[in-house]
Amino acid sequence: MAATREVVTKSPLRHAWDRFRRNKLALGSLIFCGLLIIVALIAPLIAPFHYTDTDFDNMMVGPGVGGHLLGTDALGRDVFSRVLYGLRTALSVAFGAEVTALVLALIIGLLAGYVGGRLESGLMAGTDIMYAFPSYLFAVVLVTVLGRSIFALILAIGIASWVTQARLVRAQVLTLKQREYVEAARAMGASGFTIAVRYILPNAIGPILVTTSFGIPAAIGAEAGLALLGLGVEPPTPSWGGMISEGVRSLLSAPHLLLFPAALFALTLLAFTWVGDGLRDAFDASGDQR
């Protein structure tokens, strides 16, 4: 009896994952980002001190002095603990803001691209107005109005950064809604909502994932930038931007106050950016021919 060989057809997502894992830099960065998320989640368990605890006998001491792994700041607070809690602040704001931006972009992009007509014209006119307004300045205004809190930062950065993703979603919908499988679903009587969510959105997931992956480090940088302007979370909640600002003022007398938060901030931005680069290459099918 002749042996039969089963042909397994890989999905586009599986092809993308195969290309992504061949990129060692992107794969290593993804693992590093995963570790950062885990550390942020369990920060209260691994931080040796609470971020508000003060050690008046060891103020502004260097790494290793008085049981403080990375030293202390001007108030005697443990720098290592504050860096860990600052990581939690940065990732909470970044992921929260990106989810907010993504939800807005999906709603506006899907409606504009699929419904069309006057609704599309009105939504795109509003999008163009938002695009013309500097997003960072818009975030500053929103934080000033809403107050200095993690929730306010999430809303401000998210509302200020949905425009590019909305335009991308609309462009994807305009392309995909003319495909045969969408026409077939429409002929079978599927509702517009079903077609958009079940047939169009899954096939547009690649470019959306890429822009989202780049949006996370952008949100981390925006949170730190707002903190440098004095518009970050209210003290004593740690923020990398606030810690870097304090470190700059004490650069000559206590360089460790700048070195450690700035180093982790830079590594985090690079890791998420390299993940974004890897996703962009992974969803580029032409890379298989290169």
PDB file of C-alpha atoms in Angstrom:
ATOM      1  CA  MET A   1       0.000   0.000   0.000  1.00  0.00           C
ATOM      2  CA  ALA A   2       1.425   3.326  -0.979  1.00  0.00           C
ATOM      3  CA  ALA A   3       1.977   5.607   1.935  1.00  0.00           C
ATOM      4  CA  THR A   4      -0.124   8.734   1.876  1.00  0.00           C
ATOM      5  CA  ARG A   5       1.456  11.991   2.887  1.00  0.00           C
ATOM      6  CA  GLU A   6      -0.747  14.598   4.512  1.00  0.00           C
ATOM      7  CA  VAL A   7      -0.112  18.112   3.322  1.00  0.00           C
ATOM      8  CA  VAL A   8      -0.468  20.618   6.122  1.00  0.00           C
ATOM      9  CA  THR A   9      -1.177  24.186   5.060  1.00  0.00           C
ATOM     10  CA  LYS A  10       0.186  26.771   7.445  1.00  0.00           C
ATOM     11  CA  SER A  11      -1.886  29.805   8.328  1.00  0.00           C
ATOM     12  CA  PRO A  12      -0.493  33.293   7.630  1.00  0.00           C
ATOM     13  CA  LEU A  13       0.046  33.774  11.359  1.00  0.00           C
ATOM     14  CA  ARG A  14       2.073  30.552  11.530  1.00  0.00           C
ATOM     15  CA  HIS A  15       4.184  31.676   8.579  1.00  0.00           C
ATOM     16  CA  ALA A  16       4.724  35.027  10.333  1.00  0.00           C
ATOM     17  CA  TRP A  17       5.755  33.288  13.566  1.00  0.00           C
ATOM     18  CA  ASP A  18       8.222  31.071  11.671  1.00  0.00           C
ATOM     19  CA  ARG A  19       9.818  34.143  10.101  1.00  0.00           C
ATOM     20  CA  PHE A  20       9.806  35.998  13.436  1.00  0.00           C
ATOM     21  CA  ARG A  21      11.595  33.271  15.395  1.00  0.00           C
ATOM     22  CA  ARG A  22      14.348  33.118  12.775  1.00  0.00           C
ATOM     23  CA  ASN A  23      15.168  36.697  13.763  1.00  0.00           C
ATOM     24  CA  LYS A  24      17.304  36.036  16.851  1.00  0.00           C
ATOM     25  CA  LEU A  25      17.456  39.690  17.892  1.00  0.00           C
ATOM     26  CA  ALA A  26      13.669  40.061  17.760  1.00  0.00           C
ATOM     27  CA  LEU A  27      13.095  36.734  19.530  1.00  0.00           C
ATOM     28  CA  GLY A  28      15.569  37.626  22.286  1.00  0.00           C
ATOM     29  CA  SER A  29      13.939  41.040  22.649  1.00  0.00           C
ATOM     30  CA  LEU A  30      10.502  39.399  22.941  1.00  0.00           C
ATOM     31  CA  ILE A  31      11.795  37.168  25.744  1.00  0.00           C
ATOM     32  CA  PHE A  32      13.328  40.198  27.465  1.00  0.00           C
ATOM     33  CA  CYS A  33      10.046  42.128  27.168  1.00  0.00           C
ATOM     34  CA  GLY A  34       8.194  39.149  28.616  1.00  0.00           C
ATOM     35  CA  LEU A  35      10.584  39.125  31.583  1.00  0.00           C
ATOM     36  CA  LEU A  36      10.024  42.860  32.075  1.00  0.00           C
ATOM     37  CA  ILE A  37       6.260  42.328  32.179  1.00  0.00           C
ATOM     38  CA  ILE A  38       6.646  39.534  34.742  1.00  0.00           C
ATOM     39  CA  VAL A  39       8.957  41.671  36.890  1.00  0.00           C
ATOM     40  CA  ALA A  40       6.483  44.564  36.745  1.00  0.00           C
ATOM     41  CA  LEU A  41       3.649  42.289  37.844  1.00  0.00           C
ATOM     42  CA  ILE A  42       5.560  40.883  40.821  1.00  0.00           C
ATOM     43  CA  ALA A  43       7.424  44.077  41.724  1.00  0.00           C
ATOM     44  CA  PRO A  44       5.950  44.196  45.272  1.00  0.00           C
ATOM     45  CA  LEU A  45       7.242  40.653  45.867  1.00  0.00           C
ATOM     46  CA  ILE A  46      10.828  41.167  44.714  1.00  0.00           C
ATOM     47  CA  ALA A  47      11.442  44.786  45.713  1.00  0.00           C
ATOM     48  CA  PRO A  48      13.436  44.769  48.978  1.00  0.00           C
ATOM     49  CA  PHE A  49      11.728  47.979  50.161  1.00  0.00           C
ATOM     50  CA  HIS A  50       8.541  49.879  49.449  1.00  0.00           C
ATOM     51  CA  TYR A  51       9.150  52.827  47.166  1.00  0.00           C
ATOM     52  CA  THR A  52       8.216  55.273  49.963  1.00  0.00           C
ATOM     53  CA  ASP A  53      10.461  53.730  52.656  1.00  0.00           C
ATOM     54  CA  THR A  54      13.244  56.064  53.762  1.00  0.00           C
ATOM     55  CA  ASP A  55      16.614  55.250  55.328  1.00  0.00           C
ATOM     56  CA  PHE A  56      17.822  58.480  56.951  1.00  0.00           C
ATOM     57  CA  ASP A  57      21.116  56.845  57.931  1.00  0.00           C
ATOM     58  CA  ASN A  58      21.960  56.122  54.300  1.00  0.00           C
ATOM     59  CA  MET A  59      20.909  59.027  52.109  1.00  0.00           C
ATOM     60  CA  MET A  60      22.517  59.491  48.682  1.00  0.00           C
ATOM     61  CA  VAL A  61      24.733  56.438  49.189  1.00  0.00           C
ATOM     62  CA  GLY A  62      26.141  54.430  46.317  1.00  0.00           C
ATOM     63  CA  PRO A  63      25.313  50.886  45.221  1.00  0.00           C
ATOM     64  CA  GLY A  64      25.711  48.195  47.878  1.00  0.00           C
ATOM     65  CA  VAL A  65      25.862  50.527  50.877  1.00  0.00           C
ATOM     66  CA  GLY A  66      23.519  49.799  53.788  1.00  0.00           C
ATOM     67  CA  GLY A  67      21.847  46.879  52.033  1.00  0.00           C
ATOM     68  CA  HIS A  68      20.712  49.009  49.086  1.00  0.00           C
ATOM     69  CA  LEU A  69      21.629  47.190  45.882  1.00  0.00           C
ATOM     70  CA  LEU A  70      21.597  50.301  43.647  1.00  0.00           C
ATOM     71  CA  GLY A  71      22.045  52.888  46.392  1.00  0.00           C
ATOM     72  CA  THR A  72      19.565  55.467  47.653  1.00  0.00           C
ATOM     73  CA  ASP A  73      18.284  58.878  46.604  1.00  0.00           C
ATOM     74  CA  ALA A  74      18.286  62.206  48.444  1.00  0.00           C
ATOM     75  CA  LEU A  75      15.485  61.034  50.757  1.00  0.00           C
ATOM     76  CA  GLY A  76      17.116  57.693  51.521  1.00  0.00           C
ATOM     77  CA  ARG A  77      14.721  55.706  49.305  1.00  0.00           C
ATOM     78  CA  ASP A  78      15.998  52.501  47.740  1.00  0.00           C
ATOM     79  CA  VAL A  79      16.804  53.096  44.057  1.00  0.00           C
ATOM     80  CA  PHE A  80      16.429  49.429  43.067  1.00  0.00           C
ATOM     81  CA  SER A  81      12.906  49.272  44.503  1.00  0.00           C
ATOM     82  CA  ARG A  82      11.945  52.548  42.863  1.00  0.00           C
ATOM     83  CA  VAL A  83      13.287  51.382  39.486  1.00  0.00           C
ATOM     84  CA  LEU A  84      11.127  48.246  39.739  1.00  0.00           C
ATOM     85  CA  TYR A  85       8.020  50.226  40.622  1.00  0.00           C
ATOM     86  CA  GLY A  86       8.924  52.730  37.881  1.00  0.00           C
ATOM     87  CA  LEU A  87       8.911  49.816  35.434  1.00  0.00           C
ATOM     88  CA  ARG A  88       5.397  48.965  36.610  1.00  0.00           C
ATOM     89  CA  THR A  89       4.307  52.583  36.074  1.00  0.00           C
ATOM     90  CA  ALA A  90       5.852  52.740  32.593  1.00  0.00           C
ATOM     91  CA  LEU A  91       4.334  49.469  31.376  1.00  0.00           C
ATOM     92  CA  SER A  92       0.928  50.194  32.931  1.00  0.00           C
ATOM     93  CA  VAL A  93       0.733  53.527  31.129  1.00  0.00           C
ATOM     94  CA  ALA A  94       2.170  52.159  27.874  1.00  0.00           C
ATOM     95  CA  PHE A  95      -0.124  49.140  27.560  1.00  0.00           C
ATOM     96  CA  GLY A  96      -3.155  51.033  28.836  1.00  0.00           C
ATOM     97  CA  ALA A  97      -2.569  53.882  26.396  1.00  0.00           C
ATOM     98  CA  GLU A  98      -1.974  51.524  23.486  1.00  0.00           C
ATOM     99  CA  VAL A  99      -5.167  49.568  24.216  1.00  0.00           C
ATOM    100  CA  THR A 100      -7.070  52.875  24.357  1.00  0.00           C
ATOM    101  CA  ALA A 101      -5.554  54.027  21.062  1.00  0.00           C
ATOM    102  CA  LEU A 102      -6.187  50.648  19.426  1.00  0.00           C
ATOM    103  CA  VAL A 103      -9.857  50.548  20.442  1.00  0.00           C
ATOM    104  CA  LEU A 104     -10.422  54.059  19.084  1.00  0.00           C
ATOM    105  CA  ALA A 105      -8.517  53.248  15.890  1.00  0.00           C
ATOM    106  CA  LEU A 106     -10.469  50.028  15.283  1.00  0.00           C
ATOM    107  CA  ILE A 107     -13.851  51.669  15.817  1.00  0.00           C
ATOM    108  CA  ILE A 108     -13.114  54.681  13.633  1.00  0.00           C
ATOM    109  CA  GLY A 109     -11.122  52.803  10.981  1.00  0.00           C
ATOM    110  CA  LEU A 110     -13.660  49.997  10.593  1.00  0.00           C
ATOM    111  CA  LEU A 111     -16.621  52.363  10.416  1.00  0.00           C
ATOM    112  CA  ALA A 112     -14.927  54.713   7.959  1.00  0.00           C
ATOM    113  CA  GLY A 113     -13.576  51.960   5.723  1.00  0.00           C
ATOM    114  CA  TYR A 114     -16.584  49.661   5.647  1.00  0.00           C
ATOM    115  CA  VAL A 115     -19.572  52.018   5.835  1.00  0.00           C
ATOM    116  CA  GLY A 116     -18.102  54.790   3.670  1.00  0.00           C
ATOM    117  CA  GLY A 117     -20.140  57.740   2.448  1.00  0.00           C
ATOM    118  CA  ARG A 118     -20.751  60.748   4.657  1.00  0.00           C
ATOM    119  CA  LEU A 119     -19.769  58.834   7.785  1.00  0.00           C
ATOM    120  CA  GLU A 120     -16.345  58.142   6.309  1.00  0.00           C
ATOM    121  CA  SER A 121     -15.930  61.764   5.252  1.00  0.00           C
ATOM    122  CA  GLY A 122     -16.841  63.029   8.726  1.00  0.00           C
ATOM    123  CA  LEU A 123     -14.624  60.549  10.560  1.00  0.00           C
ATOM    124  CA  MET A 124     -11.661  61.172   8.286  1.00  0.00           C
ATOM    125  CA  ALA A 125     -12.108  64.940   8.592  1.00  0.00           C
ATOM    126  CA  GLY A 126     -11.901  64.591  12.367  1.00  0.00           C
ATOM    127  CA  THR A 127      -8.896  62.298  11.984  1.00  0.00           C
ATOM    128  CA  ASP A 128      -7.135  64.847   9.759  1.00  0.00           C
ATOM    129  CA  ILE A 129      -7.755  67.578  12.341  1.00  0.00           C
ATOM    130  CA  MET A 130      -6.251  65.389  15.066  1.00  0.00           C
ATOM    131  CA  TYR A 131      -3.332  64.510  12.795  1.00  0.00           C
ATOM    132  CA  ALA A 132      -2.579  68.184  12.224  1.00  0.00           C
ATOM    133  CA  PHE A 133      -2.524  68.881  15.971  1.00  0.00           C
ATOM    134  CA  PRO A 134       0.809  67.926  17.645  1.00  0.00           C
ATOM    135  CA  SER A 135       0.039  64.734  19.583  1.00  0.00           C
ATOM    136  CA  TYR A 136       2.526  65.446  22.363  1.00  0.00           C
ATOM    137  CA  LEU A 137       1.103  68.916  22.941  1.00  0.00           C
ATOM    138  CA  PHE A 138      -2.383  67.413  22.967  1.00  0.00           C
ATOM    139  CA  ALA A 139      -1.262  64.936  25.645  1.00  0.00           C
ATOM    140  CA  VAL A 140       0.171  67.807  27.727  1.00  0.00           C
ATOM    141  CA  VAL A 141      -3.148  69.663  27.538  1.00  0.00           C
ATOM    142  CA  LEU A 142      -5.135  66.575  28.518  1.00  0.00           C
ATOM    143  CA  VAL A 143      -2.911  65.763  31.495  1.00  0.00           C
ATOM    144  CA  THR A 144      -3.162  69.366  32.646  1.00  0.00           C
ATOM    145  CA  VAL A 145      -6.959  69.136  32.494  1.00  0.00           C
ATOM    146  CA  LEU A 146      -7.380  65.594  33.850  1.00  0.00           C
ATOM    147  CA  GLY A 147      -4.733  65.745  36.566  1.00  0.00           C
ATOM    148  CA  ARG A 148      -1.578  63.793  37.296  1.00  0.00           C
ATOM    149  CA  SER A 149      -2.487  60.130  37.679  1.00  0.00           C
ATOM    150  CA  ILE A 150      -1.840  56.860  35.869  1.00  0.00           C
ATOM    151  CA  PHE A 151      -5.430  56.871  34.569  1.00  0.00           C
ATOM    152  CA  ALA A 152      -5.047  60.420  33.243  1.00  0.00           C
ATOM    153  CA  LEU A 153      -1.756  59.537  31.529  1.00  0.00           C
ATOM    154  CA  ILE A 154      -3.324  56.476  29.891  1.00  0.00           C
ATOM    155  CA  LEU A 155      -6.220  58.529  28.533  1.00  0.00           C
ATOM    156  CA  ALA A 156      -4.027  61.428  27.440  1.00  0.00           C
ATOM    157  CA  ILE A 157      -1.429  59.356  25.596  1.00  0.00           C
ATOM    158  CA  GLY A 158      -4.028  56.961  24.165  1.00  0.00           C
ATOM    159  CA  ILE A 159      -6.328  59.696  22.865  1.00  0.00           C
ATOM    160  CA  ALA A 160      -3.345  61.559  21.419  1.00  0.00           C
ATOM    161  CA  SER A 161      -1.945  58.554  19.511  1.00  0.00           C
ATOM    162  CA  TRP A 162      -4.803  56.743  17.758  1.00  0.00           C
ATOM    163  CA  VAL A 163      -4.740  58.683  14.485  1.00  0.00           C
ATOM    164  CA  THR A 164      -2.051  56.778  12.584  1.00  0.00           C
ATOM    165  CA  GLN A 165      -3.555  53.423  13.516  1.00  0.00           C
ATOM    166  CA  ALA A 166      -7.049  54.557  12.481  1.00  0.00           C
ATOM    167  CA  ARG A 167      -5.782  55.528   9.034  1.00  0.00           C
ATOM    168  CA  LEU A 168      -4.030  52.170   8.722  1.00  0.00           C
ATOM    169  CA  VAL A 169      -7.160  50.241   9.741  1.00  0.00           C
ATOM    170  CA  ARG A 170      -9.272  52.196   7.248  1.00  0.00           C
ATOM    171  CA  ALA A 171      -6.779  51.500   4.453  1.00  0.00           C
ATOM    172  CA  GLN A 172      -6.767  47.784   5.274  1.00  0.00           C
ATOM    173  CA  VAL A 173     -10.577  47.654   5.341  1.00  0.00           C
ATOM    174  CA  LEU A 174     -10.860  49.434   1.982  1.00  0.00           C
ATOM    175  CA  THR A 175      -8.544  46.833   0.472  1.00  0.00           C
ATOM    176  CA  LEU A 176     -10.002  43.735   2.122  1.00  0.00           C
ATOM    177  CA  LYS A 177     -13.711  44.493   1.685  1.00  0.00           C
ATOM    178  CA  GLN A 178     -13.346  43.939  -2.069  1.00  0.00           C
ATOM    179  CA  ARG A 179     -11.970  40.404  -1.631  1.00  0.00           C
ATOM    180  CA  GLU A 180     -13.928  37.366  -2.833  1.00  0.00           C
ATOM    181  CA  TYR A 181     -14.513  35.874   0.599  1.00  0.00           C
ATOM    182  CA  VAL A 182     -16.057  39.152   1.808  1.00  0.00           C
ATOM    183  CA  GLU A 183     -18.314  39.304  -1.237  1.00  0.00           C
ATOM    184  CA  ALA A 184     -19.316  35.682  -0.596  1.00  0.00           C
ATOM    185  CA  ALA A 185     -20.159  36.424   3.050  1.00  0.00           C
ATOM    186  CA  ARG A 186     -22.202  39.437   1.982  1.00  0.00           C
ATOM    187  CA  ALA A 187     -24.072  37.327  -0.594  1.00  0.00           C
ATOM    188  CA  MET A 188     -24.876  34.776   2.126  1.00  0.00           C
ATOM    189  CA  GLY A 189     -26.588  37.505   4.151  1.00  0.00           C
ATOM    190  CA  ALA A 190     -23.926  38.139   6.807  1.00  0.00           C
ATOM    191  CA  SER A 191     -24.382  41.421   8.636  1.00  0.00           C
ATOM    192  CA  GLY A 192     -21.919  44.256   8.246  1.00  0.00           C
ATOM    193  CA  PHE A 193     -20.724  43.792  11.827  1.00  0.00           C
ATOM    194  CA  THR A 194     -20.083  40.080  11.258  1.00  0.00           C
ATOM    195  CA  ILE A 195     -18.195  40.744   8.031  1.00  0.00           C
ATOM    196  CA  ALA A 196     -16.046  43.438   9.635  1.00  0.00           C
ATOM    197  CA  VAL A 197     -15.199  41.465  12.769  1.00  0.00           C
ATOM    198  CA  ARG A 198     -15.047  37.908  11.414  1.00  0.00           C
ATOM    199  CA  TYR A 199     -13.675  38.336   7.909  1.00  0.00           C
ATOM    200  CA  ILE A 200     -11.940  41.699   7.565  1.00  0.00           C
ATOM    201  CA  LEU A 201     -10.333  42.333  10.955  1.00  0.00           C
ATOM    202  CA  PRO A 202      -8.517  38.948  11.276  1.00  0.00           C
ATOM    203  CA  ASN A 203      -6.927  39.453   7.863  1.00  0.00           C
ATOM    204  CA  ALA A 204      -5.723  42.930   8.822  1.00  0.00           C
ATOM    205  CA  ILE A 205      -4.148  41.789  12.078  1.00  0.00           C
ATOM    206  CA  GLY A 206      -0.566  41.805  10.763  1.00  0.00           C
ATOM    207  CA  PRO A 207      -0.146  45.540  10.078  1.00  0.00           C
ATOM    208  CA  ILE A 208      -2.168  46.346  13.216  1.00  0.00           C
ATOM    209  CA  LEU A 209       0.169  44.247  15.376  1.00  0.00           C
ATOM    210  CA  VAL A 210       3.193  45.966  13.860  1.00  0.00           C
ATOM    211  CA  THR A 211       1.929  49.488  14.567  1.00  0.00           C
ATOM    212  CA  THR A 212       0.843  48.452  18.060  1.00  0.00           C
ATOM    213  CA  SER A 213       4.286  47.038  18.830  1.00  0.00           C
ATOM    214  CA  PHE A 214       5.870  50.351  17.834  1.00  0.00           C
ATOM    215  CA  GLY A 215       3.226  52.276  19.776  1.00  0.00           C
ATOM    216  CA  ILE A 216       4.247  50.688  23.103  1.00  0.00           C
ATOM    217  CA  PRO A 217       7.802  52.127  23.236  1.00  0.00           C
ATOM    218  CA  ALA A 218       6.425  55.432  21.948  1.00  0.00           C
ATOM    219  CA  ALA A 219       3.988  55.498  24.888  1.00  0.00           C
ATOM    220  CA  ILE A 220       6.784  54.637  27.338  1.00  0.00           C
ATOM    221  CA  GLY A 221       8.796  57.537  25.967  1.00  0.00           C
ATOM    222  CA  ALA A 222       5.781  59.854  26.136  1.00  0.00           C
ATOM    223  CA  GLU A 223       5.174  58.951  29.787  1.00  0.00           C
ATOM    224  CA  ALA A 224       8.803  59.654  30.633  1.00  0.00           C
ATOM    225  CA  GLY A 225       8.719  62.915  28.671  1.00  0.00           C
ATOM    226  CA  LEU A 226       5.638  64.116  30.535  1.00  0.00           C
ATOM    227  CA  ALA A 227       7.347  63.241  33.820  1.00  0.00           C
ATOM    228  CA  LEU A 228      10.380  65.308  32.801  1.00  0.00           C
ATOM    229  CA  LEU A 229       8.011  68.243  32.286  1.00  0.00           C
ATOM    230  CA  GLY A 230       6.551  67.726  35.757  1.00  0.00           C
ATOM    231  CA  LEU A 231       3.323  66.239  34.343  1.00  0.00           C
ATOM    232  CA  GLY A 232       3.894  62.606  35.248  1.00  0.00           C
ATOM    233  CA  VAL A 233       2.319  60.646  38.072  1.00  0.00           C
ATOM    234  CA  GLU A 234       2.064  62.380  41.423  1.00  0.00           C
ATOM    235  CA  PRO A 235       5.012  61.791  43.787  1.00  0.00           C
ATOM    236  CA  PRO A 236       5.961  59.632  45.564  1.00  0.00           C
ATOM    237  CA  THR A 237       4.834  57.133  42.889  1.00  0.00           C
ATOM    238  CA  PRO A 238       8.030  56.306  40.967  1.00  0.00           C
ATOM    239  CA  SER A 239       8.378  57.182  37.301  1.00  0.00           C
ATOM    240  CA  TRP A 240      11.473  56.646  35.181  1.00  0.00           C
ATOM    241  CA  GLY A 241      11.142  60.139  33.743  1.00  0.00           C
ATOM    242  CA  GLY A 242      10.966  61.634  37.232  1.00  0.00           C
ATOM    243  CA  MET A 243      13.918  59.546  38.412  1.00  0.00           C
ATOM    244  CA  ILE A 244      15.977  60.581  35.384  1.00  0.00           C
ATOM    245  CA  SER A 245      15.118  64.234  36.036  1.00  0.00           C
ATOM    246  CA  GLU A 246      16.259  63.896  39.655  1.00  0.00           C
ATOM    247  CA  GLY A 247      19.388  62.060  38.520  1.00  0.00           C
ATOM    248  CA  VAL A 248      20.387  64.840  36.135  1.00  0.00           C
ATOM    249  CA  ARG A 249      20.310  67.338  38.989  1.00  0.00           C
ATOM    250  CA  SER A 250      22.585  65.075  41.048  1.00  0.00           C
ATOM    251  CA  LEU A 251      24.786  63.821  38.226  1.00  0.00           C
ATOM    252  CA  LEU A 252      28.125  64.907  39.713  1.00  0.00           C
ATOM    253  CA  SER A 253      27.461  63.976  43.339  1.00  0.00           C
ATOM    254  CA  ALA A 254      25.413  60.782  42.794  1.00  0.00           C
ATOM    255  CA  PRO A 255      25.662  59.481  39.201  1.00  0.00           C
ATOM    256  CA  HIS A 256      23.908  56.218  40.134  1.00  0.00           C
ATOM    257  CA  LEU A 257      20.617  58.127  40.423  1.00  0.00           C
ATOM    258  CA  LEU A 258      20.732  58.759  36.662  1.00  0.00           C
ATOM    259  CA  LEU A 259      22.620  55.701  35.425  1.00  0.00           C
ATOM    260  CA  PHE A 260      20.302  52.888  36.512  1.00  0.00           C
ATOM    261  CA  PRO A 261      16.860  54.261  35.552  1.00  0.00           C
ATOM    262  CA  ALA A 262      18.238  55.695  32.300  1.00  0.00           C
ATOM    263  CA  ALA A 263      19.915  52.388  31.371  1.00  0.00           C
ATOM    264  CA  LEU A 264      16.783  50.321  31.977  1.00  0.00           C
ATOM    265  CA  PHE A 265      14.655  52.934  30.177  1.00  0.00           C
ATOM    266  CA  ALA A 266      16.924  52.733  27.113  1.00  0.00           C
ATOM    267  CA  LEU A 267      17.043  48.916  27.137  1.00  0.00           C
ATOM    268  CA  THR A 268      13.258  48.707  27.400  1.00  0.00           C
ATOM    269  CA  LEU A 269      12.716  51.072  24.478  1.00  0.00           C
ATOM    270  CA  LEU A 270      15.252  49.177  22.364  1.00  0.00           C
ATOM    271  CA  ALA A 271      13.720  45.787  23.195  1.00  0.00           C
ATOM    272  CA  PHE A 272      10.176  46.791  22.274  1.00  0.00           C
ATOM    273  CA  THR A 273      11.448  48.535  19.129  1.00  0.00           C
ATOM    274  CA  TRP A 274      13.360  45.420  18.038  1.00  0.00           C
ATOM    275  CA  VAL A 275      10.227  43.340  18.612  1.00  0.00           C
ATOM    276  CA  GLY A 276       8.378  45.780  16.339  1.00  0.00           C
ATOM    277  CA  ASP A 277      11.093  45.463  13.690  1.00  0.00           C
ATOM    278  CA  GLY A 278      10.834  41.689  13.904  1.00  0.00           C
ATOM    279  CA  LEU A 279       7.053  41.746  13.526  1.00  0.00           C
ATOM    280  CA  ARG A 280       7.295  44.087  10.553  1.00  0.00           C
ATOM    281  CA  ASP A 281       9.704  41.713   8.809  1.00  0.00           C
ATOM    282  CA  ALA A 282       7.677  38.661   9.853  1.00  0.00           C
ATOM    283  CA  PHE A 283       4.477  39.908   8.226  1.00  0.00           C
ATOM    284  CA  ASP A 284       6.382  40.886   5.076  1.00  0.00           C
ATOM    285  CA  ALA A 285       5.909  37.728   3.023  1.00  0.00           C
ATOM    286  CA  SER A 286       8.409  38.937   0.430  1.00  0.00           C
ATOM    287  CA  GLY A 287      11.126  38.276   3.011  1.00  0.00           C
ATOM    288  CA  ASP A 288      10.911  34.561   2.145  1.00  0.00           C
ATOM    289  CA  GLN A 289      12.346  35.302  -1.279  1.00  0.00           C
ATOM    290  CA  ARG A 290      15.263  37.344   0.045  1.00  0.00           C
TER     291      ARG A 290
END
